[in-house]
XYZ file of C-alpha atoms in Angstrom:
576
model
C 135.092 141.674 96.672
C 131.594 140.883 95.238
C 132.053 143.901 92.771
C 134.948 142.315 91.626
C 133.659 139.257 90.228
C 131.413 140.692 87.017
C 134.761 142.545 86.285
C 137.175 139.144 86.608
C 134.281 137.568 84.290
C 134.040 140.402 81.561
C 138.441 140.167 81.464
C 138.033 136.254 81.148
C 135.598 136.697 77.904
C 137.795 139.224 76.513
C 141.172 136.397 77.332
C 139.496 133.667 75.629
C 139.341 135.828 72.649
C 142.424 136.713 72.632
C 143.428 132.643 73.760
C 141.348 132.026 70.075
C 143.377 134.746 68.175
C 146.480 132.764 69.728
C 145.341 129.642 68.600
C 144.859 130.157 64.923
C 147.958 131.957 65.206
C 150.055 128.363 65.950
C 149.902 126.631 63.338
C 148.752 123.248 63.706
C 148.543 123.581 67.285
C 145.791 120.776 68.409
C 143.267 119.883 71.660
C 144.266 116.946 73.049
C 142.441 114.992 74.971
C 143.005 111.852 77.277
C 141.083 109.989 80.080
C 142.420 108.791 83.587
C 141.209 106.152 85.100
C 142.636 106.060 88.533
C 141.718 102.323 90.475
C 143.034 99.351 91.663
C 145.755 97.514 90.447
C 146.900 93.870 91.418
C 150.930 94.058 90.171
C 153.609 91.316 91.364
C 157.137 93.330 92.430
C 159.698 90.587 94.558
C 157.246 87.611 94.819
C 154.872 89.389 96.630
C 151.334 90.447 94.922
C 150.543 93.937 96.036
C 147.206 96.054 94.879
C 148.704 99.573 94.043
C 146.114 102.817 92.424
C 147.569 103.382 89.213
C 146.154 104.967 86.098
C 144.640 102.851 83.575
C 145.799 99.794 84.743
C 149.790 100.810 84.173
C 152.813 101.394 86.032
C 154.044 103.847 85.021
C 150.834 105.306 83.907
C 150.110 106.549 80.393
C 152.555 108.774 78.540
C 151.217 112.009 77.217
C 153.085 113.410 74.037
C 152.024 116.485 72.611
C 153.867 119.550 70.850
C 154.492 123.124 72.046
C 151.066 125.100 71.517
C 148.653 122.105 71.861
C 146.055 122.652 73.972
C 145.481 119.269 77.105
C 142.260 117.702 78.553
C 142.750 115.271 80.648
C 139.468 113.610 82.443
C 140.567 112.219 85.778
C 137.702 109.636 86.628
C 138.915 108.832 90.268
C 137.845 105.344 90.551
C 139.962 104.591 93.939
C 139.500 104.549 97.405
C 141.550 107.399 98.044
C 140.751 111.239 97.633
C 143.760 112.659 95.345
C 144.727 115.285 92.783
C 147.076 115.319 89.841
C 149.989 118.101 89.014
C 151.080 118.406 85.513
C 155.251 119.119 86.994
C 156.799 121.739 85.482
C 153.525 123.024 83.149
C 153.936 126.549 83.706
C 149.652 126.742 84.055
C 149.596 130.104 82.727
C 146.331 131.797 83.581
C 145.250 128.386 84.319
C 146.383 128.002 88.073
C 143.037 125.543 88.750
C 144.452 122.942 87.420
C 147.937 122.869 88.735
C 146.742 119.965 91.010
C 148.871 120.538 94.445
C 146.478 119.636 97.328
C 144.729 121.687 98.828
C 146.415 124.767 97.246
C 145.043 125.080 94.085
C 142.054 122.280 94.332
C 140.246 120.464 96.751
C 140.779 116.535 96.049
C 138.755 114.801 93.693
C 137.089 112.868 95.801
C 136.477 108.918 95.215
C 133.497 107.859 92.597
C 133.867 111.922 91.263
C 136.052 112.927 88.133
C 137.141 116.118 87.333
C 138.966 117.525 83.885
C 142.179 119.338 84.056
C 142.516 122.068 81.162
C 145.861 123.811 80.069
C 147.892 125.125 77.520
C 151.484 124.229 76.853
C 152.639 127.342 75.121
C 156.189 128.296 75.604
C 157.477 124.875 76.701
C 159.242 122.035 75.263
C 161.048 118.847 76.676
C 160.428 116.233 79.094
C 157.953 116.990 81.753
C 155.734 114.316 83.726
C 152.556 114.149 85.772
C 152.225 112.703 89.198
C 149.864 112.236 91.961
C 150.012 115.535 94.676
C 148.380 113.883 97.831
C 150.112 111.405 100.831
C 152.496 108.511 98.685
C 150.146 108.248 95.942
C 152.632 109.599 93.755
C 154.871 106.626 93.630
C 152.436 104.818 91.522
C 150.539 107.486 90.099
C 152.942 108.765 87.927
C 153.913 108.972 84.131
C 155.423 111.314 81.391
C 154.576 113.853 79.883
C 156.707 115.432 76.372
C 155.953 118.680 74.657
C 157.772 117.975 70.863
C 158.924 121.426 69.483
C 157.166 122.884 66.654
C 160.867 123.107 64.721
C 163.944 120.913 64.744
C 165.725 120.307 67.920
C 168.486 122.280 68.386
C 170.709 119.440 68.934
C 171.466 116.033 66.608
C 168.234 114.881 65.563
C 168.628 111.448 67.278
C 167.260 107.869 65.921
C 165.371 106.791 68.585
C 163.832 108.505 71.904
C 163.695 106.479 75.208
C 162.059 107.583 78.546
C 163.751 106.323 81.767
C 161.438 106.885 84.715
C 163.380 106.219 87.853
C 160.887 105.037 90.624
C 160.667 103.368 94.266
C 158.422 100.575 95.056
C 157.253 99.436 98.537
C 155.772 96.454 99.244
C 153.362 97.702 101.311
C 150.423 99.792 100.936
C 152.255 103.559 100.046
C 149.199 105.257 101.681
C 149.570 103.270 105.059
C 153.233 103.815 105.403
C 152.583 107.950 104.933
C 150.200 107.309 107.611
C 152.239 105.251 110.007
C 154.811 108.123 109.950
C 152.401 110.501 110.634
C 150.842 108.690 113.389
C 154.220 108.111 114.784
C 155.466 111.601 113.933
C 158.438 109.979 112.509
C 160.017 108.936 108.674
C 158.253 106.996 106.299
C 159.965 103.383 106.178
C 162.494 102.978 103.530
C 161.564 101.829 100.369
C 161.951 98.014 99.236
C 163.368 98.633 95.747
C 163.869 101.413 93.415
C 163.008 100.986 89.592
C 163.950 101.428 85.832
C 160.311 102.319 83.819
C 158.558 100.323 86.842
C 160.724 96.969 87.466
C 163.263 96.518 89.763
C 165.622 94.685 88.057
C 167.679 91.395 88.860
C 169.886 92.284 91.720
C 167.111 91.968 94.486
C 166.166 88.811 95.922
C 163.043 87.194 93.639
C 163.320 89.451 91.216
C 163.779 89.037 87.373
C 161.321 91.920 86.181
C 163.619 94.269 84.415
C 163.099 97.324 81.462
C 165.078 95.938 78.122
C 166.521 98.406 75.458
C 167.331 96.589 72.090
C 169.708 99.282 70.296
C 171.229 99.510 66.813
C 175.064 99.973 66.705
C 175.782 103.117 65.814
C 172.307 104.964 66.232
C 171.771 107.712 68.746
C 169.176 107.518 71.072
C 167.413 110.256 72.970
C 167.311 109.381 76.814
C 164.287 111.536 78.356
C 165.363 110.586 82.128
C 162.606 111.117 85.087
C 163.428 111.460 88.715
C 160.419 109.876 89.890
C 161.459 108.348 93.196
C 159.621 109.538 96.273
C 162.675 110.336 98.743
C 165.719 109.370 96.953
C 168.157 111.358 94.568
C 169.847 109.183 92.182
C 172.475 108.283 90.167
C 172.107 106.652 86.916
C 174.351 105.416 84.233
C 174.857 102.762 81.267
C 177.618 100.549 81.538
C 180.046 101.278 78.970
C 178.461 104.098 77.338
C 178.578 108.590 78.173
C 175.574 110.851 77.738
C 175.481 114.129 76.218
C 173.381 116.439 78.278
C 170.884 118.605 76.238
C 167.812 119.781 78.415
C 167.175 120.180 82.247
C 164.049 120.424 83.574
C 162.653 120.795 79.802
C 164.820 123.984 79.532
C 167.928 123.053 76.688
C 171.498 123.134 77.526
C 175.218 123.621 76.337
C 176.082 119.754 75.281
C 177.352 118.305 78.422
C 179.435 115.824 78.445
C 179.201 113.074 81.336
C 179.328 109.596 81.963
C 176.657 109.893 85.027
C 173.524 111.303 85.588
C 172.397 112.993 88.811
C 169.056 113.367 89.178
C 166.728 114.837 92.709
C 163.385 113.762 92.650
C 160.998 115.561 90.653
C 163.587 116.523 88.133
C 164.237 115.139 84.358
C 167.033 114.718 82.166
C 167.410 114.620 78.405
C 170.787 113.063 77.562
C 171.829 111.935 73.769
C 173.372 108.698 73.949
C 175.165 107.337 71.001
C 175.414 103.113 70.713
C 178.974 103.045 70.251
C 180.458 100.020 72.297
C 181.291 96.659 71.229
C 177.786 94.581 70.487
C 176.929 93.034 73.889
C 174.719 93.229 76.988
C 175.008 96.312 79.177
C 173.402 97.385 82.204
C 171.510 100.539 82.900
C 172.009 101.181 86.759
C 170.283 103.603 89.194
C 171.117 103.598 92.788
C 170.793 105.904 95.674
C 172.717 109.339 96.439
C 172.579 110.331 99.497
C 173.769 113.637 101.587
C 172.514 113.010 104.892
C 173.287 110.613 107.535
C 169.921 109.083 107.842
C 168.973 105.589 106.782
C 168.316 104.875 102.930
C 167.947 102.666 100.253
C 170.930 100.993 99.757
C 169.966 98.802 96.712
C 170.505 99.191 92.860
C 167.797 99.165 90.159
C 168.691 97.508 86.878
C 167.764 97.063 83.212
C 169.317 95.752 80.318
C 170.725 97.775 77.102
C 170.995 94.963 74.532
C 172.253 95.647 70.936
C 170.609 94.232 68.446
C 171.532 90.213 67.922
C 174.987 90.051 66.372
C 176.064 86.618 64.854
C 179.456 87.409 66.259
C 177.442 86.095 69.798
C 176.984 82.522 68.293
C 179.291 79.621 68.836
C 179.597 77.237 65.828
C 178.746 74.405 68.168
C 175.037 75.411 68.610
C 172.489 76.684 67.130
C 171.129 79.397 69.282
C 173.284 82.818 69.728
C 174.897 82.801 72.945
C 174.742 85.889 74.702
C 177.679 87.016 76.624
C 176.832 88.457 80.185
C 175.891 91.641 80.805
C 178.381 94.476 82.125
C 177.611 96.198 85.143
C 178.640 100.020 85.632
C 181.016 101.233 88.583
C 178.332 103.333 89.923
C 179.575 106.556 92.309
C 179.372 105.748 96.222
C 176.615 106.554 97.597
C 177.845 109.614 100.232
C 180.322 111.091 96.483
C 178.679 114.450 97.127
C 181.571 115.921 94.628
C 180.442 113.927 92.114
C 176.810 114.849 92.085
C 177.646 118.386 92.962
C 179.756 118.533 89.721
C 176.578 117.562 87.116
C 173.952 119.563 89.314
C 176.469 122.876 88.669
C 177.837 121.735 84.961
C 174.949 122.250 82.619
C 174.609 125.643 81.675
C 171.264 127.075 79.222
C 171.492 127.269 75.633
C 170.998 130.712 74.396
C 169.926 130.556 71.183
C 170.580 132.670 67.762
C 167.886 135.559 68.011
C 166.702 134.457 71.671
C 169.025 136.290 73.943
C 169.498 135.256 77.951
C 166.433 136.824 79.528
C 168.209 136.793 83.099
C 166.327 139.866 84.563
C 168.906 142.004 85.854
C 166.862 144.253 88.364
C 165.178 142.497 91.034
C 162.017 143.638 93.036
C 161.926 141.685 95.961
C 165.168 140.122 97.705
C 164.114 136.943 100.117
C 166.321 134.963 102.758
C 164.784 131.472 103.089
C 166.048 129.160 105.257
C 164.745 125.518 105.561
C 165.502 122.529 107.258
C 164.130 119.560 110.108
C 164.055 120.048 113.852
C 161.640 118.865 116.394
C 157.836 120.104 117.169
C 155.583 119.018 119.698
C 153.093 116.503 118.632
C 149.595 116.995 117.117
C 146.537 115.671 118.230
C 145.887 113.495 115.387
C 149.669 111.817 115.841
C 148.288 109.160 118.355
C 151.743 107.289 118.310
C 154.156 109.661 118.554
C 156.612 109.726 121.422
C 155.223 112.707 123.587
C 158.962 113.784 125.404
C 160.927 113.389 122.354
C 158.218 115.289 120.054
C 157.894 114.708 116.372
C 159.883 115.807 113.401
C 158.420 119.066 111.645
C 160.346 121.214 108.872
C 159.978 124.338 108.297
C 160.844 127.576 105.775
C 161.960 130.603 108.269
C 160.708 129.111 111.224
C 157.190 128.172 109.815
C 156.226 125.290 109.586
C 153.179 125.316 106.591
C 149.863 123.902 107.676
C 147.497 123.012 104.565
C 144.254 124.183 104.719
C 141.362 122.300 105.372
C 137.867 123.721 104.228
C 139.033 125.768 101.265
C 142.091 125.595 98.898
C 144.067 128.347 99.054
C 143.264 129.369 95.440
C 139.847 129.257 96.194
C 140.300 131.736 99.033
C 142.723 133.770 96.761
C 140.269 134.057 94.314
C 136.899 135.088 96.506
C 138.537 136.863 99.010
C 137.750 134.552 101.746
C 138.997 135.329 105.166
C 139.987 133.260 107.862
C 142.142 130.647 105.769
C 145.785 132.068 104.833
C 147.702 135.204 106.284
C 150.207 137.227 104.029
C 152.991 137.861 106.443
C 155.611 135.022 105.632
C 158.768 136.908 106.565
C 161.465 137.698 103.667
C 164.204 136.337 106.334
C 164.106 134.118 109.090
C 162.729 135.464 112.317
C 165.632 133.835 114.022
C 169.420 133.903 113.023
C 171.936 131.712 113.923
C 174.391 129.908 112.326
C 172.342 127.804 109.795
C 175.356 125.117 109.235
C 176.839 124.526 112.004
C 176.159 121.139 113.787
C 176.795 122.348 117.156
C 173.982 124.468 117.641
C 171.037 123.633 119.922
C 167.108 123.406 118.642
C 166.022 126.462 116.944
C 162.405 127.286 117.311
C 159.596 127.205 115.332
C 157.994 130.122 115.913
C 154.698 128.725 114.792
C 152.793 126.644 112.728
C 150.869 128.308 110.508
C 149.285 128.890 106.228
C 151.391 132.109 105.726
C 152.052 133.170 102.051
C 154.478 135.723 100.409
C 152.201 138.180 98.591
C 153.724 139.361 95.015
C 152.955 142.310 92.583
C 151.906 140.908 88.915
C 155.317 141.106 86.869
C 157.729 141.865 89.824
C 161.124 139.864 89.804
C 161.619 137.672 92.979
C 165.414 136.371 93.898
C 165.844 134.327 96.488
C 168.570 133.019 98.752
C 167.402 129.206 98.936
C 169.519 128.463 102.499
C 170.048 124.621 103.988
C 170.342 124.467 107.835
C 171.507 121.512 110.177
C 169.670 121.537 113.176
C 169.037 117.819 112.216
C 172.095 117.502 110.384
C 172.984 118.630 106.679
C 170.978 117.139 103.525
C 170.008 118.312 99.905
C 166.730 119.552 99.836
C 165.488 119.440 96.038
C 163.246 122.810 96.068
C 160.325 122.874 93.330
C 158.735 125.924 92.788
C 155.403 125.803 90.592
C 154.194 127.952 87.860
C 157.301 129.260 87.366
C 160.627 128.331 85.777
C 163.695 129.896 87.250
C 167.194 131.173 86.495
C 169.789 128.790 88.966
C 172.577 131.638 89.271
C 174.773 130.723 91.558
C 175.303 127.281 94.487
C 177.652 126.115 96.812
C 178.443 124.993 100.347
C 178.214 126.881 103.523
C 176.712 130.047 104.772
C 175.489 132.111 102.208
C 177.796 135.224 102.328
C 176.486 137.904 99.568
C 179.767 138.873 98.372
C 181.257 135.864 97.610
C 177.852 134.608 96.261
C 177.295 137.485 93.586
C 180.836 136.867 92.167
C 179.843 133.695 91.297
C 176.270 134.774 89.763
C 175.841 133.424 86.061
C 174.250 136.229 84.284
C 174.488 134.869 81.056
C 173.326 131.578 80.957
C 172.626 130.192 83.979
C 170.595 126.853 84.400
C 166.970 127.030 83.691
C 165.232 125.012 86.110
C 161.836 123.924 88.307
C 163.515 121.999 90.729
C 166.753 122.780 92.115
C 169.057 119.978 94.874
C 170.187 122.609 97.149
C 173.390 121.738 98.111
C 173.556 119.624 101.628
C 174.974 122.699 104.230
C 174.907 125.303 101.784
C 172.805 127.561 99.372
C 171.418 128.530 95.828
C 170.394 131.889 94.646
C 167.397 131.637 92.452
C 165.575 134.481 90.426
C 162.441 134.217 88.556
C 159.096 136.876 87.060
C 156.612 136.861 89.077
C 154.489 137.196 85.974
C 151.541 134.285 86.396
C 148.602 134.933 88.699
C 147.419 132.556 90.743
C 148.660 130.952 94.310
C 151.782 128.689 93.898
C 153.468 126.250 96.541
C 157.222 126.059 96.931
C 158.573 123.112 98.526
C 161.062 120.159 99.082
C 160.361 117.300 96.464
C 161.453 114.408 99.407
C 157.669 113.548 99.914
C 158.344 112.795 103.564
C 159.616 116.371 104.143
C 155.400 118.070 102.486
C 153.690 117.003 105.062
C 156.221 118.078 108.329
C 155.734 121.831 106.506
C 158.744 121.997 104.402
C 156.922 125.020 102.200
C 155.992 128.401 101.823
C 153.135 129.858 98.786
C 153.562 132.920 96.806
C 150.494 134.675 96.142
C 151.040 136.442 92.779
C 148.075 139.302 91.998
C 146.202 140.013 89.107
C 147.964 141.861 86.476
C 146.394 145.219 84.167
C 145.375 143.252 81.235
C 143.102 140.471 80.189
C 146.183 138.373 79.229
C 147.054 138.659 83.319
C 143.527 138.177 84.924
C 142.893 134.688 86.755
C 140.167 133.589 85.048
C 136.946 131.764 87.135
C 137.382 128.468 88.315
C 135.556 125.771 85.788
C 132.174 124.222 86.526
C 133.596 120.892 87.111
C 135.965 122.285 90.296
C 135.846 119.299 93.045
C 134.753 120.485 96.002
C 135.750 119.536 99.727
């Protein structure tokens, strides 16, 4: 592997000329660069005072807005008590896989008093993205947006006015100890206390009057760039008395879709046109829980207020001052309406454009089975409270459950060949068969817990059968796969059976996606280009489910050319 090294090095002089070439070639394509100072923040939510870590003293943290091309610094200065990391969701980290941020995968944490400075490029992208903490709860505080603007007109309305929504969960307590508690126990995180619109809760829980306002113009059309930042939650979301027009997923445009709620799984975004059309008043913005399992959730609604600009229709001839009239609230979806949320995760479909046909690869490589889902595991060492007959709850992707490294991230090992850390056998179907829906089936085994990865040829095309189980009983999983975007081509309820699945494949233009809400008991097929070296984690975005092993890592090699070499890790790289 030694020999190997001079030979990576020589390819990564020869990329960055070619990265220069690329440069000039963009016109007005820019470095940007930004600082993150992650500490200690004292923040009132529900008359209590709670010290959270956020970044630079915000919540949500700092907004990064740059345009397709531009070149990102970001200098995390980790000023906290807590080891963490920071992923850049959805940044496809072409040929720069170091700073993807997942822990332990592609970076050891950046340990308290050190900094470290995350480098990409944001070539080929454009739409709402964000940035989040990757290590224990951290990320319900740590989080923030992050837009790529198009070098060209949108290929939609250009609207008035763009908004970003970040939907979010607050806990009282400290996030960190309530991961640990649950792993100590070997059990769920508790609930959540609230969720929140663009960090406040809103007026509907008790002691609470912090809530986002939006002062519109009648008339004017807004861009909504909605986040899914909520730990374990998907959501529902909608403005009382006004519809959305769906025009990007995942920063990937769409067909205008009409709707008058959005459905949102955590780590996902939204960008919905929204035209002030209603009679001058107070409305509500709403976001409340969806939920496809039978555990225990968050039954509570976040608020904020849509105001139109003041109208002297509001004032009463005997007074002065303009009297508002009351705000309306939205009839939000129950919580269990499955049909409803089912119906916007399937409705969008991509936007090819004029010139820029559907690039749905039509022969596929490598064909993978992955099941995933809870059961129970014996308890670890380290889970001191955890009940020892019962066991403690574990997840797994076909019947292993991922353990995270320890000494070495996995890139790290990818790149110098260490031994010892990761095998390459993860199996392309589950070692044990069954039937993965049915509720009346005993435990099915783990086989083992282990760091296996799915090894992939540079350029290869990957489809895979994304299947739910309900060992534990049924529940949407939201998968995210990183450095990749992928074609959604087909979803639905049930067992996957292949020929009623490939009838319903969309060829033409199917979603375009990150992040995908499996359907609860069912399946989605998936297909992607396996055409960015590096090591990349796939897993459920419900932060409790990371940690039980609800992931698997594709190992993608080296291509021929300097454009498809993983280049050396930077100088800076924290260290364990």
């Amino acid at each position: 592997m030694e020999l190997m090294q001079p030979i990576r090095i020589l390819y990564w002089f020869v990329l960055l000329f070619v990265a220069a070439q690329q440069q000039f070639a963009i016109a007005d394509a820019k470095i940007i660069r930004r600082t993150f100072h992650v500490g200690s923040l004292t923040i009132t939510r529900l008359c209590r005072s709670t010290v959270i870590t956020a970044v630079n003293g915000k919540l949500p943290g700092p907004a990064i807005d740059v345009h397709e091309g531009d070149t990102l610094l970001v200098h995390v200065i980790n000023e906290s008590p807590y080891d963490l990391t920071i992923h850049w969701h959805g940044i496809f980290q072409k040929l720069s896989a170091w700073a993807d941020g997942p822990n332990m995968i592609t970076q050891c944490p950046i340990q308290s008093g050190r900094s470290y400075v995350y480098r990409f490029n944001v070539t080929g992208q454009e739409g709402t993205l964000w940035w989040h903490a990757h290590v224990s709860y951290l990320r319900a505080t740590i989080h923030g947006s992050l837009i790529i603007r198009p070098r060209e007109a949108y290929p939609f309305p250009k609207p008035d006015k763009e908004v970003t929504i970040i939907l979010g969960e607050w806990w009282n307590n400290n996030v960190v100890d309530v991961d640990t508690q649950a792993l100590l126990t070997g059990g769920v995180p508790n609930i959540s206390d609230a969720f929140t619109i663009n960090g406040k809760p809103g007026d509907q829980y008790e002691c609470s009057k912090d809530m986002y306002r939006l002062t519109v113009y009648s008339g004017k059309t807004y861009l909504l760039r909605i986040i899914n930042a909520a730990l374990d939650h998907q959501l529902f979301f909608k403005v009382a008395g006004h519809s959305f027009t769906v025009v990007a997923i995942d920063a990937t445009y769409t067909n205008p879709y009409t709707t008058d709620v959005i459905v949102t799984a955590p780590g996902q975004t939204v960008d919905a046109l929204m035209v002030a059309d209603a009679s001058p008043s107070l409305y509500y913005m709403s976001a409340r829980a969806y939920v496809s399992s039978n555990s225990s959730y968050n039954n509570s609604t976040a608020t904020a207020i849509l105001q139109y600009n003041y109208n002297t229709s509001w004032s009463s001839s005997s007074s002065s001052q303009p009297l508002k009239p009351k705000a309306t609230m939205p009839v939000m979806p129950a919580a269990t309406d499955t049909h409803t949320a089912h119906r916007f995760y399937t409705g969008p479909t991509s936007l090819v454009r004029p010139g820029n046909p559907s690039t749905v690869p039509l022969e596929v490589s490598t064909s993978m089975l992955v099941t995933f889902g809870l059961g129970l595991a014996a308890c670890r060492p380290q889970q001191l409270l955890c009940n020892q007959t019962r066991g403690a709850l574990a997840a797994s992707m076909n019947n292993v459950s991922f353990q995270f490294p320890t000494g070495i991230s996995l890139l790290e090992a990818h790149y110098r060949g260490a031994n010892g850390v990761y095998t390459t056998d993860f199996p392309n179907k589950p070692t044990v068969l069954y039937d993965f829906t049915s509720n009346k089936i005993g435990m099915a085994p783990f086989t083992e817990k282990a760091t296996k990865v799915k090894r992939l040829r540079y350029n290869e095309t990957v489809e895979l059968v994304l299947q739910n189980t309900a060992i534990l009983g049924t529940e949407s999983h939201p998968i995210h796969l990183h450095g990749f975007n992928f074609f959604v081509l087909a979803q639905d309820f049930g067992n996957y059976e292949e020929s009623k699945a490939r009838a319903m494949y969309n060829l033409v233009d199917p979603q375009v996606r990150n992040t995908v809400a499996v359907p609860a008991g069912g399946w989605a097929v998936i297909r992607f280009v396996a055409n960015n070296p590096g090591v990349w984690i796939m897993h459920c975005h419900l932060d409790m489910h990371l940690p039980m092993g609800l992931a698997t890592v594709f190992e993608v090699e080296d291509g021929r050319t300097a454009d498809a070499i993983l280049p050396p890790p930077p100088s800076d790289f924290p260290i364990c």
